[in-house]
């Protein structure tokens, strides 16, 4: 299949392009390069353009005639979304209107969409299943829920086939050292902890040590980016006209911030200074996926998401490959 990958120059998008190419598909990256990287586009052509620009997107579709779309493009920082909500609604919601209209105009009938466990807000129970209420507690989560609703409506109205994948905490790096996480500024826990190990950051702040969890720190379900990538390849083949589905992608294993820091000390052999800090607004205490539905419907399961493997691959990216690949 020829697949237009919006946001394909970003972290999860670029790993997915590699997995698509390995499965025999042609990834056509459509990316503004506002946060993505040209060096991460290695498995097909790059069309530089904004998802909110219908003319540029239409031109890319005319030129490449994709059979399907995967959309990773958008903004991802929960804290920033609370400060600049309209930026998030433009980037994560308005862009999806443009995308759906342009897909319809060009007869592209399938889409796989990046969604998030942030759409659940504070979960009613753990682990989280897809049928639980989606009551997001920040504009980022709301923007993803709104986009999901638009996809569902487009499936019912226009025969689109759409699958939303609700990621838990993406982490880790490509096993071959060709790709890795490269955000500026970095806000995610594992790369920040590893920066503290490397000495490029003085310490890691623990945002809240008084949660109702066994060690007081937040629990998350970390899933390797390479496992997320294979889920997108599987979802692409599972899209059916007129059907909308959403699947959780996680491991079912909860890991606390203290656990991440402890395993990072063991794996890197470095001292990592950790300091307790105030809670970050909008953080639920625990988020853990039940990904049984993805297993049934997509025949997907994580194979490299062991927390030690995640940390080890991220550390290798940071210390062995990053400078060579990303400059
Ligand atoms: N976190 C932290 N210190 C940091 C960055 C993150 O304690 O410098 C915590 C954050 O509050 C959350 C967990 O680590 O409980 C994972 O945060 P991250 O931003 O990596 O992902 P999110 O869960 O927001 O998607």
GROMACS .gro file of C-alpha atoms and ligand atoms in nm:
model
  352
    1UNK     CA    1   0.000   0.000   0.000
    2UNK     CA    2   0.101   0.361  -0.055
    3UNK     CA    3   0.050   0.528   0.282
    4UNK     CA    4   0.051   0.902   0.342
    5UNK     CA    5   0.203   0.938   0.690
    6UNK     CA    6   0.118   1.279   0.833
    7UNK     CA    7   0.368   1.359   1.104
    8UNK     CA    8   0.595   1.085   0.972
    9UNK     CA    9   0.910   1.280   1.058
   10UNK     CA   10   0.830   1.267   1.429
   11UNK     CA   11   0.913   1.014   1.697
   12UNK     CA   12   0.639   0.751   1.663
   13UNK     CA   13   0.576   0.840   1.298
   14UNK     CA   14   0.933   0.774   1.187
   15UNK     CA   15   0.950   0.440   1.366
   16UNK     CA   16   0.621   0.348   1.198
   17UNK     CA   17   0.757   0.444   0.852
   18UNK     CA   18   1.040   0.198   0.907
   19UNK     CA   19   0.794  -0.076   1.007
   20UNK     CA   20   0.573   0.005   0.705
   21UNK     CA   21   0.869  -0.025   0.467
   22UNK     CA   22   0.972  -0.354   0.629
   23UNK     CA   23   0.617  -0.484   0.570
   24UNK     CA   24   0.635  -0.391   0.199
   25UNK     CA   25   0.439  -0.063   0.209
   26UNK     CA   26   0.553   0.274   0.074
   27UNK     CA   27   0.541   0.549   0.339
   28UNK     CA   28   0.499   0.901   0.198
   29UNK     CA   29   0.579   1.142   0.478
   30UNK     CA   30   0.375   1.462   0.495
   31UNK     CA   31   0.522   1.680   0.770
   32UNK     CA   32   0.566   2.051   0.838
   33UNK     CA   33   0.901   1.978   1.007
   34UNK     CA   34   0.790   2.217   1.284
   35UNK     CA   35   0.881   1.947   1.537
   36UNK     CA   36   0.973   1.655   1.308
   37UNK     CA   37   1.317   1.596   1.158
   38UNK     CA   38   1.418   1.557   0.792
   39UNK     CA   39   1.689   1.309   0.904
   40UNK     CA   40   1.417   1.077   1.036
   41UNK     CA   41   1.259   1.038   0.689
   42UNK     CA   42   1.446   0.744   0.536
   43UNK     CA   43   1.193   0.502   0.394
   44UNK     CA   44   1.009   0.705   0.131
   45UNK     CA   45   0.956   1.057  -0.001
   46UNK     CA   46   0.909   1.365   0.218
   47UNK     CA   47   0.645   1.624   0.131
   48UNK     CA   48   0.690   1.928   0.352
   49UNK     CA   49   0.355   2.082   0.435
   50UNK     CA   50   0.113   2.171   0.709
   51UNK     CA   51  -0.191   1.956   0.780
   52UNK     CA   52  -0.396   2.274   0.812
   53UNK     CA   53  -0.307   2.370   0.452
   54UNK     CA   54  -0.566   2.205   0.222
   55UNK     CA   55  -0.388   2.313  -0.099
   56UNK     CA   56  -0.054   2.161   0.002
   57UNK     CA   57  -0.217   1.845   0.136
   58UNK     CA   58  -0.429   1.807  -0.178
   59UNK     CA   59  -0.121   1.852  -0.397
   60UNK     CA   60   0.062   1.581  -0.203
   61UNK     CA   61  -0.234   1.344  -0.243
   62UNK     CA   62  -0.256   1.418  -0.617
   63UNK     CA   63   0.115   1.353  -0.660
   64UNK     CA   64   0.137   1.032  -0.456
   65UNK     CA   65  -0.213   0.881  -0.479
   66UNK     CA   66  -0.208   0.715  -0.136
   67UNK     CA   67  -0.432   0.415  -0.058
   68UNK     CA   68  -0.450   0.507   0.310
   69UNK     CA   69  -0.345   0.766   0.567
   70UNK     CA   70  -0.183   0.738   0.908
   71UNK     CA   71  -0.201   1.060   1.106
   72UNK     CA   72   0.061   1.133   1.374
   73UNK     CA   73   0.070   1.510   1.318
   74UNK     CA   74  -0.017   1.724   1.616
   75UNK     CA   75   0.095   1.872   1.944
   76UNK     CA   76   0.158   1.645   2.244
   77UNK     CA   77   0.232   1.837   2.562
   78UNK     CA   78  -0.038   1.822   2.826
   79UNK     CA   79   0.095   2.123   3.022
   80UNK     CA   80   0.127   2.342   2.714
   81UNK     CA   81  -0.225   2.246   2.606
   82UNK     CA   82  -0.363   2.399   2.926
   83UNK     CA   83  -0.177   2.725   2.856
   84UNK     CA   84  -0.249   2.744   2.482
   85UNK     CA   85  -0.571   2.550   2.422
   86UNK     CA   86  -0.658   2.706   2.084
   87UNK     CA   87  -0.317   2.607   1.951
   88UNK     CA   88  -0.402   2.249   2.043
   89UNK     CA   89  -0.751   2.260   1.894
   90UNK     CA   90  -0.610   2.404   1.569
   91UNK     CA   91  -0.329   2.153   1.552
   92UNK     CA   92  -0.512   1.840   1.669
   93UNK     CA   93  -0.876   1.903   1.575
   94UNK     CA   94  -0.904   2.159   1.290
   95UNK     CA   95  -0.628   1.976   1.100
   96UNK     CA   96  -0.832   1.655   1.112
   97UNK     CA   97  -1.125   1.834   0.941
   98UNK     CA   98  -0.889   1.936   0.659
   99UNK     CA   99  -0.748   1.587   0.644
  100UNK     CA  100  -1.088   1.414   0.628
  101UNK     CA  101  -1.217   1.654   0.360
  102UNK     CA  102  -0.902   1.615   0.150
  103UNK     CA  103  -0.910   1.235   0.187
  104UNK     CA  104  -1.272   1.233   0.070
  105UNK     CA  105  -1.190   1.455  -0.229
  106UNK     CA  106  -0.913   1.215  -0.328
  107UNK     CA  107  -1.102   0.889  -0.257
  108UNK     CA  108  -0.875   0.778   0.025
  109UNK     CA  109  -1.092   0.549   0.234
  110UNK     CA  110  -0.880   0.440   0.534
  111UNK     CA  111  -0.714   0.617   0.823
  112UNK     CA  112  -0.521   0.509   1.131
  113UNK     CA  113  -0.514   0.784   1.391
  114UNK     CA  114  -0.284   0.861   1.687
  115UNK     CA  115  -0.496   0.890   1.995
  116UNK     CA  116  -0.407   0.872   2.358
  117UNK     CA  117  -0.487   0.730   2.698
  118UNK     CA  118  -0.526   1.099   2.793
  119UNK     CA  119  -0.876   1.072   2.644
  120UNK     CA  120  -0.983   0.869   2.951
  121UNK     CA  121  -0.888   1.134   3.209
  122UNK     CA  122  -0.892   0.984   3.559
  123UNK     CA  123  -0.994   0.624   3.491
  124UNK     CA  124  -1.288   0.466   3.674
  125UNK     CA  125  -1.092   0.141   3.714
  126UNK     CA  126  -0.759  -0.019   3.623
  127UNK     CA  127  -0.662  -0.158   3.384
  128UNK     CA  128  -0.838   0.070   3.136
  129UNK     CA  129  -1.065  -0.087   2.874
  130UNK     CA  130  -1.188   0.094   2.565
  131UNK     CA  131  -1.551   0.097   2.677
  132UNK     CA  132  -1.475   0.311   2.983
  133UNK     CA  133  -1.594   0.672   2.981
  134UNK     CA  134  -1.366   0.920   2.805
  135UNK     CA  135  -1.359   1.224   3.034
  136UNK     CA  136  -1.029   1.395   2.957
  137UNK     CA  137  -0.899   1.643   3.213
  138UNK     CA  138  -0.689   1.866   2.987
  139UNK     CA  139  -0.721   2.030   2.642
  140UNK     CA  140  -0.476   1.781   2.489
  141UNK     CA  141  -0.694   1.486   2.589
  142UNK     CA  142  -1.006   1.671   2.477
  143UNK     CA  143  -0.851   1.749   2.139
  144UNK     CA  144  -0.782   1.378   2.082
  145UNK     CA  145  -1.132   1.279   2.193
  146UNK     CA  146  -1.286   1.539   1.957
  147UNK     CA  147  -1.080   1.408   1.666
  148UNK     CA  148  -1.194   1.054   1.749
  149UNK     CA  149  -1.556   1.171   1.740
  150UNK     CA  150  -1.506   1.330   1.399
  151UNK     CA  151  -1.358   1.008   1.267
  152UNK     CA  152  -1.652   0.808   1.402
  153UNK     CA  153  -1.899   1.045   1.232
  154UNK     CA  154  -1.708   1.035   0.902
  155UNK     CA  155  -1.716   0.654   0.910
  156UNK     CA  156  -2.094   0.656   0.957
  157UNK     CA  157  -2.157   0.927   0.697
  158UNK     CA  158  -1.906   0.859   0.420
  159UNK     CA  159  -1.803   0.495   0.446
  160UNK     CA  160  -1.458   0.582   0.579
  161UNK     CA  161  -1.270   0.306   0.764
  162UNK     CA  162  -1.092   0.444   1.072
  163UNK     CA  163  -0.894   0.299   1.361
  164UNK     CA  164  -0.785   0.517   1.652
  165UNK     CA  165  -0.493   0.383   1.854
  166UNK     CA  166  -0.485   0.506   2.212
  167UNK     CA  167  -0.122   0.500   2.316
  168UNK     CA  168  -0.015   0.476   2.675
  169UNK     CA  169   0.344   0.601   2.738
  170UNK     CA  170   0.558   0.572   2.425
  171UNK     CA  171   0.928   0.529   2.498
  172UNK     CA  172   1.246   0.360   2.374
  173UNK     CA  173   1.431   0.377   2.043
  174UNK     CA  174   1.491   0.177   1.727
  175UNK     CA  175   1.697  -0.139   1.793
  176UNK     CA  176   1.924  -0.067   1.494
  177UNK     CA  177   2.011   0.282   1.620
  178UNK     CA  178   1.858   0.454   1.316
  179UNK     CA  179   1.589   0.647   1.504
  180UNK     CA  180   1.512   0.772   1.852
  181UNK     CA  181   1.327   1.028   2.060
  182UNK     CA  182   1.430   1.386   1.984
  183UNK     CA  183   1.193   1.645   2.127
  184UNK     CA  184   1.286   2.007   2.190
  185UNK     CA  185   1.215   2.083   2.464
  186UNK     CA  186   1.205   1.729   2.600
  187UNK     CA  187   0.928   1.679   2.855
  188UNK     CA  188   0.902   1.299   2.879
  189UNK     CA  189   1.019   1.111   3.183
  190UNK     CA  190   1.255   0.848   3.042
  191UNK     CA  191   1.470   1.074   2.820
  192UNK     CA  192   1.488   1.330   3.103
  193UNK     CA  193   1.601   1.064   3.351
  194UNK     CA  194   1.866   0.951   3.103
  195UNK     CA  195   1.983   1.309   3.051
  196UNK     CA  196   2.038   1.321   3.426
  197UNK     CA  197   2.242   0.999   3.396
  198UNK     CA  198   2.443   1.148   3.111
  199UNK     CA  199   2.509   1.466   3.306
  200UNK     CA  200   2.346   1.702   3.055
  201UNK     CA  201   2.082   1.770   3.320
  202UNK     CA  202   2.161   1.818   3.687
  203UNK     CA  203   1.874   1.609   3.823
  204UNK     CA  204   1.530   1.470   3.756
  205UNK     CA  205   1.233   1.626   3.932
  206UNK     CA  206   0.970   1.381   4.050
  207UNK     CA  207   0.636   1.550   3.994
  208UNK     CA  208   0.456   1.436   4.308
  209UNK     CA  209   0.571   1.178   4.564
  210UNK     CA  210   0.243   1.177   4.757
  211UNK     CA  211   0.012   0.991   4.518
  212UNK     CA  212  -0.196   0.698   4.638
  213UNK     CA  213   0.038   0.446   4.480
  214UNK     CA  214   0.268   0.195   4.654
  215UNK     CA  215   0.575   0.426   4.642
  216UNK     CA  216   0.386   0.756   4.617
  217UNK     CA  217   0.493   0.830   4.258
  218UNK     CA  218   0.280   0.812   3.944
  219UNK     CA  219   0.239   0.479   3.767
  220UNK     CA  220   0.241   0.460   3.388
  221UNK     CA  221   0.230   0.186   3.126
  222UNK     CA  222   0.542   0.231   2.910
  223UNK     CA  223   0.522   0.078   2.564
  224UNK     CA  224   0.815   0.055   2.324
  225UNK     CA  225   0.788   0.277   2.016
  226UNK     CA  226   0.875  -0.020   1.794
  227UNK     CA  227   0.573  -0.207   1.934
  228UNK     CA  228   0.353   0.096   1.862
  229UNK     CA  229   0.491   0.096   1.508
  230UNK     CA  230   0.385  -0.264   1.438
  231UNK     CA  231   0.037  -0.188   1.574
  232UNK     CA  232  -0.006   0.079   1.304
  233UNK     CA  233   0.094  -0.164   1.031
  234UNK     CA  234  -0.160  -0.415   1.164
  235UNK     CA  235  -0.431  -0.148   1.195
  236UNK     CA  236  -0.381  -0.039   0.836
  237UNK     CA  237  -0.484  -0.384   0.714
  238UNK     CA  238  -0.774  -0.399   0.961
  239UNK     CA  239  -0.954  -0.079   0.843
  240UNK     CA  240  -1.296  -0.161   0.695
  241UNK     CA  241  -1.520   0.084   0.509
  242UNK     CA  242  -1.789   0.231   0.732
  243UNK     CA  243  -1.628   0.100   1.052
  244UNK     CA  244  -1.473   0.298   1.335
  245UNK     CA  245  -1.272   0.121   1.606
  246UNK     CA  246  -1.043   0.231   1.888
  247UNK     CA  247  -0.779   0.018   2.060
  248UNK     CA  248  -0.557   0.069   2.363
  249UNK     CA  249  -0.186   0.010   2.308
  250UNK     CA  250   0.001  -0.072   2.626
  251UNK     CA  251   0.156  -0.363   2.811
  252UNK     CA  252  -0.077  -0.400   3.109
  253UNK     CA  253   0.223  -0.346   3.339
  254UNK     CA  254   0.242  -0.040   3.560
  255UNK     CA  255   0.583   0.112   3.635
  256UNK     CA  256   0.629   0.394   3.888
  257UNK     CA  257   0.856   0.696   3.840
  258UNK     CA  258   1.078   0.564   4.121
  259UNK     CA  259   1.099   0.229   3.935
  260UNK     CA  260   1.204   0.407   3.614
  261UNK     CA  261   1.477   0.595   3.800
  262UNK     CA  262   1.596   0.281   3.981
  263UNK     CA  263   1.613   0.072   3.663
  264UNK     CA  264   1.787   0.360   3.482
  265UNK     CA  265   2.055   0.372   3.754
  266UNK     CA  266   2.108  -0.003   3.718
  267UNK     CA  267   2.117  -0.003   3.336
  268UNK     CA  268   2.338   0.303   3.287
  269UNK     CA  269   2.561   0.243   3.590
  270UNK     CA  270   2.538   0.616   3.657
  271UNK     CA  271   2.428   0.813   3.958
  272UNK     CA  272   2.099   0.991   3.892
  273UNK     CA  273   1.998   1.268   4.128
  274UNK     CA  274   1.622   1.274   4.187
  275UNK     CA  275   1.436   1.551   4.366
  276UNK     CA  276   1.078   1.553   4.484
  277UNK     CA  277   0.880   1.836   4.327
  278UNK     CA  278   0.518   1.952   4.317
  279UNK     CA  279   0.257   1.750   4.133
  280UNK     CA  280   0.210   1.841   3.767
  281UNK     CA  281  -0.149   1.954   3.707
  282UNK     CA  282  -0.352   1.709   3.500
  283UNK     CA  283  -0.162   1.392   3.597
  284UNK     CA  284  -0.374   1.092   3.701
  285UNK     CA  285  -0.202   0.874   3.966
  286UNK     CA  286  -0.205   0.555   3.758
  287UNK     CA  287  -0.267   0.471   3.393
  288UNK     CA  288  -0.247   0.108   3.289
  289UNK     CA  289  -0.385  -0.039   2.966
  290UNK     CA  290  -0.592  -0.344   2.905
  291UNK     CA  291  -0.486  -0.408   2.545
  292UNK     CA  292  -0.683  -0.733   2.499
  293UNK     CA  293  -0.895  -0.580   2.224
  294UNK     CA  294  -0.588  -0.495   2.013
  295UNK     CA  295  -0.467  -0.850   2.066
  296UNK     CA  296  -0.798  -0.993   1.941
  297UNK     CA  297  -0.869  -0.753   1.657
  298UNK     CA  298  -0.518  -0.673   1.532
  299UNK     CA  299  -0.333  -0.982   1.652
  300UNK     CA  300  -0.103  -0.731   1.820
  301UNK     CA  301   0.094  -0.763   2.139
  302UNK     CA  302   0.404  -0.590   2.273
  303UNK     CA  303   0.723  -0.789   2.212
  304UNK     CA  304   0.998  -0.544   2.312
  305UNK     CA  305   0.828  -0.333   2.581
  306UNK     CA  306   1.001  -0.477   2.884
  307UNK     CA  307   1.096  -0.166   3.085
  308UNK     CA  308   1.466  -0.263   3.090
  309UNK     CA  309   1.466  -0.300   2.712
  310UNK     CA  310   1.291   0.036   2.673
  311UNK     CA  311   1.544   0.213   2.894
  312UNK     CA  312   1.840   0.030   2.738
  313UNK     CA  313   1.737   0.119   2.382
  314UNK     CA  314   1.676   0.483   2.478
  315UNK     CA  315   2.018   0.496   2.650
  316UNK     CA  316   2.193   0.351   2.345
  317UNK     CA  317   2.022   0.609   2.124
  318UNK     CA  318   2.134   0.888   2.351
  319UNK     CA  319   2.491   0.772   2.400
  320UNK     CA  320   2.584   0.584   2.079
  321UNK     CA  321   2.364   0.690   1.788
  322UNK     CA  322   2.205   1.028   1.842
  323UNK     CA  323   2.497   1.250   1.746
  324UNK     CA  324   2.580   1.044   1.438
  325UNK     CA  325   2.220   1.027   1.312
  326UNK     CA  326   2.061   1.350   1.429
  327UNK     CA  327   2.372   1.570   1.421
  328LIG     N1  328   0.738   1.319   3.519
  328LIG     C1  329   0.821   1.357   3.626
  328LIG     N2  330   0.925   1.439   3.599
  328LIG     C2  331   0.953   1.488   3.476
  328LIG     C3  332   0.869   1.447   3.367
  328LIG     C4  333   0.763   1.362   3.394
  328LIG     O1  334   0.799   1.318   3.740
  328LIG     O2  335   1.049   1.565   3.460
  328LIG     C5  336   0.624   1.229   3.547
  328LIG     C6  337   0.490   1.283   3.503
  328LIG     O3  338   0.434   1.366   3.602
  328LIG     C7  339   0.410   1.154   3.482
  328LIG     C8  340   0.517   1.055   3.435
  328LIG     O4  341   0.643   1.110   3.475
  328LIG     O5  342   0.359   1.109   3.604
  328LIG     C9  343   0.519   1.037   3.285
  328LIG     O6  344   0.520   1.167   3.227
  328LIG     P1  345   0.549   1.193   3.074
  328LIG     O7  346   0.549   1.342   3.053
  328LIG     O8  347   0.671   1.117   3.032
  328LIG     O9  348   0.426   1.126   2.998
  328LIG     P2  349   0.266   1.147   3.017
  328LIG    O10  350   0.223   1.048   3.122
  328LIG    O11  351   0.241   1.289   3.051
  328LIG    O12  352   0.215   1.110   2.880
   0.00000   0.00000   0.00000
